Structures are given as structure tokens and as C-alpha cells.
Coordinates of C-alpha atoms in Angstrom, one line a residue:
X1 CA 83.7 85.5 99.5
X2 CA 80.7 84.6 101.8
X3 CA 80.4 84.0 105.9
X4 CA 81.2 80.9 106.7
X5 CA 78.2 81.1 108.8
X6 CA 75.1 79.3 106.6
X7 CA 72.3 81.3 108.2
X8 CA 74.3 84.4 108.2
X9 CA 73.0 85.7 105.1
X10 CA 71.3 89.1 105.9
X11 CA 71.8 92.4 104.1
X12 CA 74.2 93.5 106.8
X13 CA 76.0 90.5 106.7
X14 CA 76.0 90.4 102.7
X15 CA 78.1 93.6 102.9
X16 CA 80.1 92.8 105.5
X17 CA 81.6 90.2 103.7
X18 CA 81.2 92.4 100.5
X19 CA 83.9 95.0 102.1
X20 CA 86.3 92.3 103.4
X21 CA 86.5 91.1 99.7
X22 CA 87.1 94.9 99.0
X23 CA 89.6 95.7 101.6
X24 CA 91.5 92.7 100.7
X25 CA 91.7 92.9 97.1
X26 CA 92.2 97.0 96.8
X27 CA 93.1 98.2 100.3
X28 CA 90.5 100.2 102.1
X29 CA 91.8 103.7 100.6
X30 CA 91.0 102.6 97.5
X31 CA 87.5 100.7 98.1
X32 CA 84.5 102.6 98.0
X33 CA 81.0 102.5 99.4
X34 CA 79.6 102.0 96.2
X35 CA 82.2 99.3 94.7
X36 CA 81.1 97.7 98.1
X37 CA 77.3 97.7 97.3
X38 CA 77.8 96.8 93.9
X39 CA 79.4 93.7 95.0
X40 CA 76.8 93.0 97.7
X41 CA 74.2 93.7 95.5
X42 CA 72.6 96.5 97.6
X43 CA 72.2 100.3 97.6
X44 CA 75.0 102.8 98.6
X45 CA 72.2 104.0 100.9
X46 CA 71.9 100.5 102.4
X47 CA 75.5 100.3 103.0
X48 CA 75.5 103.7 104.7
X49 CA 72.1 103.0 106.8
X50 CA 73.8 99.6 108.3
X51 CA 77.0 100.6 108.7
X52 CA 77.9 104.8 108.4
X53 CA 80.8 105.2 107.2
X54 CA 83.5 102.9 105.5
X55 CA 85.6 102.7 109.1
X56 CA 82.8 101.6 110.9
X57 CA 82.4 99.2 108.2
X58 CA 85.8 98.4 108.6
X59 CA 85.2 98.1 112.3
X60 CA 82.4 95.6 112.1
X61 CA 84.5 93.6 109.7
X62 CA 87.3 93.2 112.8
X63 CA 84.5 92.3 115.1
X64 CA 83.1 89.6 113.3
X65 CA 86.6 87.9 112.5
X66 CA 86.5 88.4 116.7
X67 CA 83.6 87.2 117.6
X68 CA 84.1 84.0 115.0
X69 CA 87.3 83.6 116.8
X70 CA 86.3 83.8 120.8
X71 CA 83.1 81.0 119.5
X72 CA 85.9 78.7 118.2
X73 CA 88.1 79.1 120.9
X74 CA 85.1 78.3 123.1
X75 CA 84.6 75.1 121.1
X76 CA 87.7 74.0 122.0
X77 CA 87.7 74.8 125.3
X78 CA 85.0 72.7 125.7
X79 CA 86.7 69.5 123.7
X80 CA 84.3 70.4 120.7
X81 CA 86.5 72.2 118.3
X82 CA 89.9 70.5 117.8
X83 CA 93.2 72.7 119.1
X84 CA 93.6 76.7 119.5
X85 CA 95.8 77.2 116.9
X86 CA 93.3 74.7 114.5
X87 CA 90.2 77.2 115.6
X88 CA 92.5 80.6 115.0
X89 CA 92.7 79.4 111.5
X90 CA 89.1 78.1 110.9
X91 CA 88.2 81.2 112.2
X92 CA 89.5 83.6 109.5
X93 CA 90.1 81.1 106.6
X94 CA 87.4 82.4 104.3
X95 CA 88.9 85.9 105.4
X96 CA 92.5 85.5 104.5
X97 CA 93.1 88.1 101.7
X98 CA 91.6 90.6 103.9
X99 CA 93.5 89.8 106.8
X100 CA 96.6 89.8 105.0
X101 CA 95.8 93.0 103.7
X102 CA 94.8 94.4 106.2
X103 CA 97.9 93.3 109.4
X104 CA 99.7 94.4 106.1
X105 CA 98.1 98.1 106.2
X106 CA 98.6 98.2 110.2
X107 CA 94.9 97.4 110.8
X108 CA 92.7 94.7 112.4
X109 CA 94.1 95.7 115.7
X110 CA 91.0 94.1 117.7
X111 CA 92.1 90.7 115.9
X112 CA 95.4 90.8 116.6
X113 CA 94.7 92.0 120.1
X114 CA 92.2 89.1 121.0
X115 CA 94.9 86.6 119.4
X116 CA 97.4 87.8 121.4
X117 CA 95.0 87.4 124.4
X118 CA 93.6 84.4 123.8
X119 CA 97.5 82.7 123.3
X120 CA 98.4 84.3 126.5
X121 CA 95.5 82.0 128.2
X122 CA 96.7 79.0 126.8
X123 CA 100.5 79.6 127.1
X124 CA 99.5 80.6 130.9
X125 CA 97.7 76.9 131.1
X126 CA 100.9 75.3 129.8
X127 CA 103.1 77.2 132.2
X128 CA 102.0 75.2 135.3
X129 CA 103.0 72.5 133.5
X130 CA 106.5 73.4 132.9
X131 CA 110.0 72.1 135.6
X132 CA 111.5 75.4 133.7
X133 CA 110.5 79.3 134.1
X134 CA 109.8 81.1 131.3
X135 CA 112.2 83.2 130.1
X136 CA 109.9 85.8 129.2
X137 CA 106.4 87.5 130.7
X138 CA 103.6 85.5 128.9
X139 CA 102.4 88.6 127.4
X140 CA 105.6 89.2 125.6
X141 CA 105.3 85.1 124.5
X142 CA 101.8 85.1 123.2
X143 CA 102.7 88.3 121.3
X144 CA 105.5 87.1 119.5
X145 CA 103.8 83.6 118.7
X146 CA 100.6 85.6 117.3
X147 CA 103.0 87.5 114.8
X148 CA 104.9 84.3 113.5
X149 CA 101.4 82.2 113.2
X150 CA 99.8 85.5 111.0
X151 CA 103.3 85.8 109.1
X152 CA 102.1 83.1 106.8
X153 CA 98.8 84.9 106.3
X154 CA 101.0 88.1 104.8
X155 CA 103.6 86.2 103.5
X156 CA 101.6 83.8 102.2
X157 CA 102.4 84.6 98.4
X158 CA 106.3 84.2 99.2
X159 CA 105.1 81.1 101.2
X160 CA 103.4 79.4 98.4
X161 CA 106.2 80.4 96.0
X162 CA 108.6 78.2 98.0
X163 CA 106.5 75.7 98.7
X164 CA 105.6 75.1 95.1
X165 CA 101.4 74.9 96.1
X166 CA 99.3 77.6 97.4
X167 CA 99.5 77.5 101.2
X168 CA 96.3 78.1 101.8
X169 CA 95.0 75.2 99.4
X170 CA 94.4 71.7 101.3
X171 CA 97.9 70.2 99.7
X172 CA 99.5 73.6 101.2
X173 CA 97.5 73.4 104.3
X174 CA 99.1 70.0 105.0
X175 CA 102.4 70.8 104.1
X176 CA 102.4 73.9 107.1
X177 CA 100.8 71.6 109.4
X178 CA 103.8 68.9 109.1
X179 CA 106.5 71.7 108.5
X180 CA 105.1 73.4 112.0
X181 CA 105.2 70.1 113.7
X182 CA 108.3 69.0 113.0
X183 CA 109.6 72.4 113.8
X184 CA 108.2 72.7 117.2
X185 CA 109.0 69.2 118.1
X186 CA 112.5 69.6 117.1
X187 CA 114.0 72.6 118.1
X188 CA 117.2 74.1 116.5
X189 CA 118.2 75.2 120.1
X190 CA 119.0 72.8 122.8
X191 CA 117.4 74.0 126.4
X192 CA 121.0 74.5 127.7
X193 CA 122.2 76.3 124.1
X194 CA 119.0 78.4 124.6
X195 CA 119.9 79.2 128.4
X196 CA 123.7 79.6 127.3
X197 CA 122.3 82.2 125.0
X198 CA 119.8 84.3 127.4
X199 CA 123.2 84.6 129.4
X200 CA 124.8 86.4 127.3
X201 CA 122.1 88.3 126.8
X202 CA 121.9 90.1 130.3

């Protein structure tokens, strides 16, 4: 696994993506500094002199999946880079088994957390648009719609079983894109079933 970056090809970066192969294909207890190096191609010592320790590794690896994901979401809000959801997923595509892994594990808080945040942005945009009220704070809405959108990244073995193709394959990649549209654009609750159902809720 390398950046998807082309000129981000230093030392630090080399082991940076190194450790995300790591973490995603052992887990980060049972990674090591030097597996790490080994697959960079650099010292322990290097590893240790960039980075410390294997959290702060860890660390750096959630930043960068961050900071590729607030430069996307940039893009697009400047009509460059396609939709938010589209740039959520370029963003962390070549990181995917890490990710997994890791939202698996109860890590990559400062991804999730940004997600959340930067949903909350666009649902807020979309709310002035609305003749309804939301039912819910947008917090609580960006939150939930950040879990379901990464539940393909966990489940994403199950996923492909059922699909019959790997989901994150172009083929599989397709197949979510037309499954999510026709989901969202035909939903299984009317708006009066939905408000009949908040109702009896309170």
C-alpha cells in the first residue's frame, strides 16, 4: 500500500503507509516497529527517530487519513472534487484495510470525529432547504450517517460475500453506488409513516 499522494514519497511517509499496511493486516498489538521497518525498507531507528513510539505512529496514521479528507472536502466545496460522500471515500480508499481494522479495534477516533463533523456541515446546508424540521439535532444525524457510510468499510467482507464481487473492486464499487441511490431515493418509510412513528415514540 502506498499514499495516494505521487510526491509523497519520503522516508516518513514510506513508513506511514508501511504501519497502516500493518495495523490493517495484524492489528496494532500485534505489529511491531521492526515488522514496520522491514516493510518500509528502513531502520527500526528510523521508525523511532520520525515517529517515537508505535501510538504516535498510530497517531500520524489518523492525521494523514484527516488531513487527505478536509483537502477533498475542500475540493468539493469549491466544485472541484465531485460530491462529499464521493471525496470521504477517495480519501481513505487506498487505506481501507486499515480503517476497517482499525473503527473495528475502537480506534481512528480523529477520522471518525472529522467525518462526523464535516457531515454535520453539509446536513446543516441541506436543512435550510427543507419545508420539514428535522426530527433530530444535526449532530445526532451526521453521527449516525457516518456509522452506516463506514459499516461497509468493516463489513466489507460480509458485503462482498453477498454481493457476489468484492465491494471495494470497481464492479463492487458500482454496485454500492446504484444500491445507495436507489435506497435513498426510495425510502421504505413514507414521510407521514415516519412521523406516525416518531409519535409513538414520545
Amino acid at each position: 500500500m502506498r499514499s495516494s499522494d505521487p510526491d509523497d514519497l519520503t522516508a516518513r511517509a514510506r513508513i506511514r503507509d508501511a504501519a497502516m499496511q500493518q495495523f490493517g493486516e495484524v492489528g496494532f498489538d500485534r505489529a511491531t516497529i521492526r515488522g514496520i521497518a522491514e516493510a518500509a525498507g528502513v531502520s527500526s531507528g528510523l521508525v523511532r527517530h520520525h515517529f517515537g513510539s508505535k501510538q504516535e505512529l498510530r497517531d500520524a496514521c489518523d492525521a494523514h487519513l484527516v488531513k487527505l479528507l478536509r483537502g477533498l472536502n475542500d475540493r468539493v466545496l469549491a466544485g472541484t472534487g465531485g460530491n462529499h460522500v464521493a471525496a470521504a471515500r477517495l480519501a481513505v480508499g487506498p487505506y481501507q484495510t486499515y480503517l476497517a481494522r482499525a473503527l473495528a479495534e475502537g480506534e481512528a477516533a480523529p477520522l471518525f470525529d472529522e467525518m462526523v463533523e464535516l457531515s454535520a456541515q453539509w446536513l446543516a446546508a441541506r436543512d435550510t432547504e427543507r419545508a420539514d424540521p428535522p426530527a433530530a439535532d444535526v449532530k445526532v444525524r451526521a453521527a449516525v450517517s457516518t456509522a452506516m457510510a463506514l459499516s461497509i468499510t468493516v463489513l466489507h467482507q460480509h458485503v462482498s460475500r453477498a454481493l457476489g464481487v468484492d465491494v471495494f473492486s470497481p464492479e463492487g464499487d458500482a454496485l454500492l453506488a446504484r444500491a445507495l441511490i436507489d435506497l435513498y431515493s426510495h425510502p421504505m418509510l413514507s414521510l407521514e409513516d415516519a412521523r406516525t412513528a416518531l409519535e409513538h415514540l414520545s
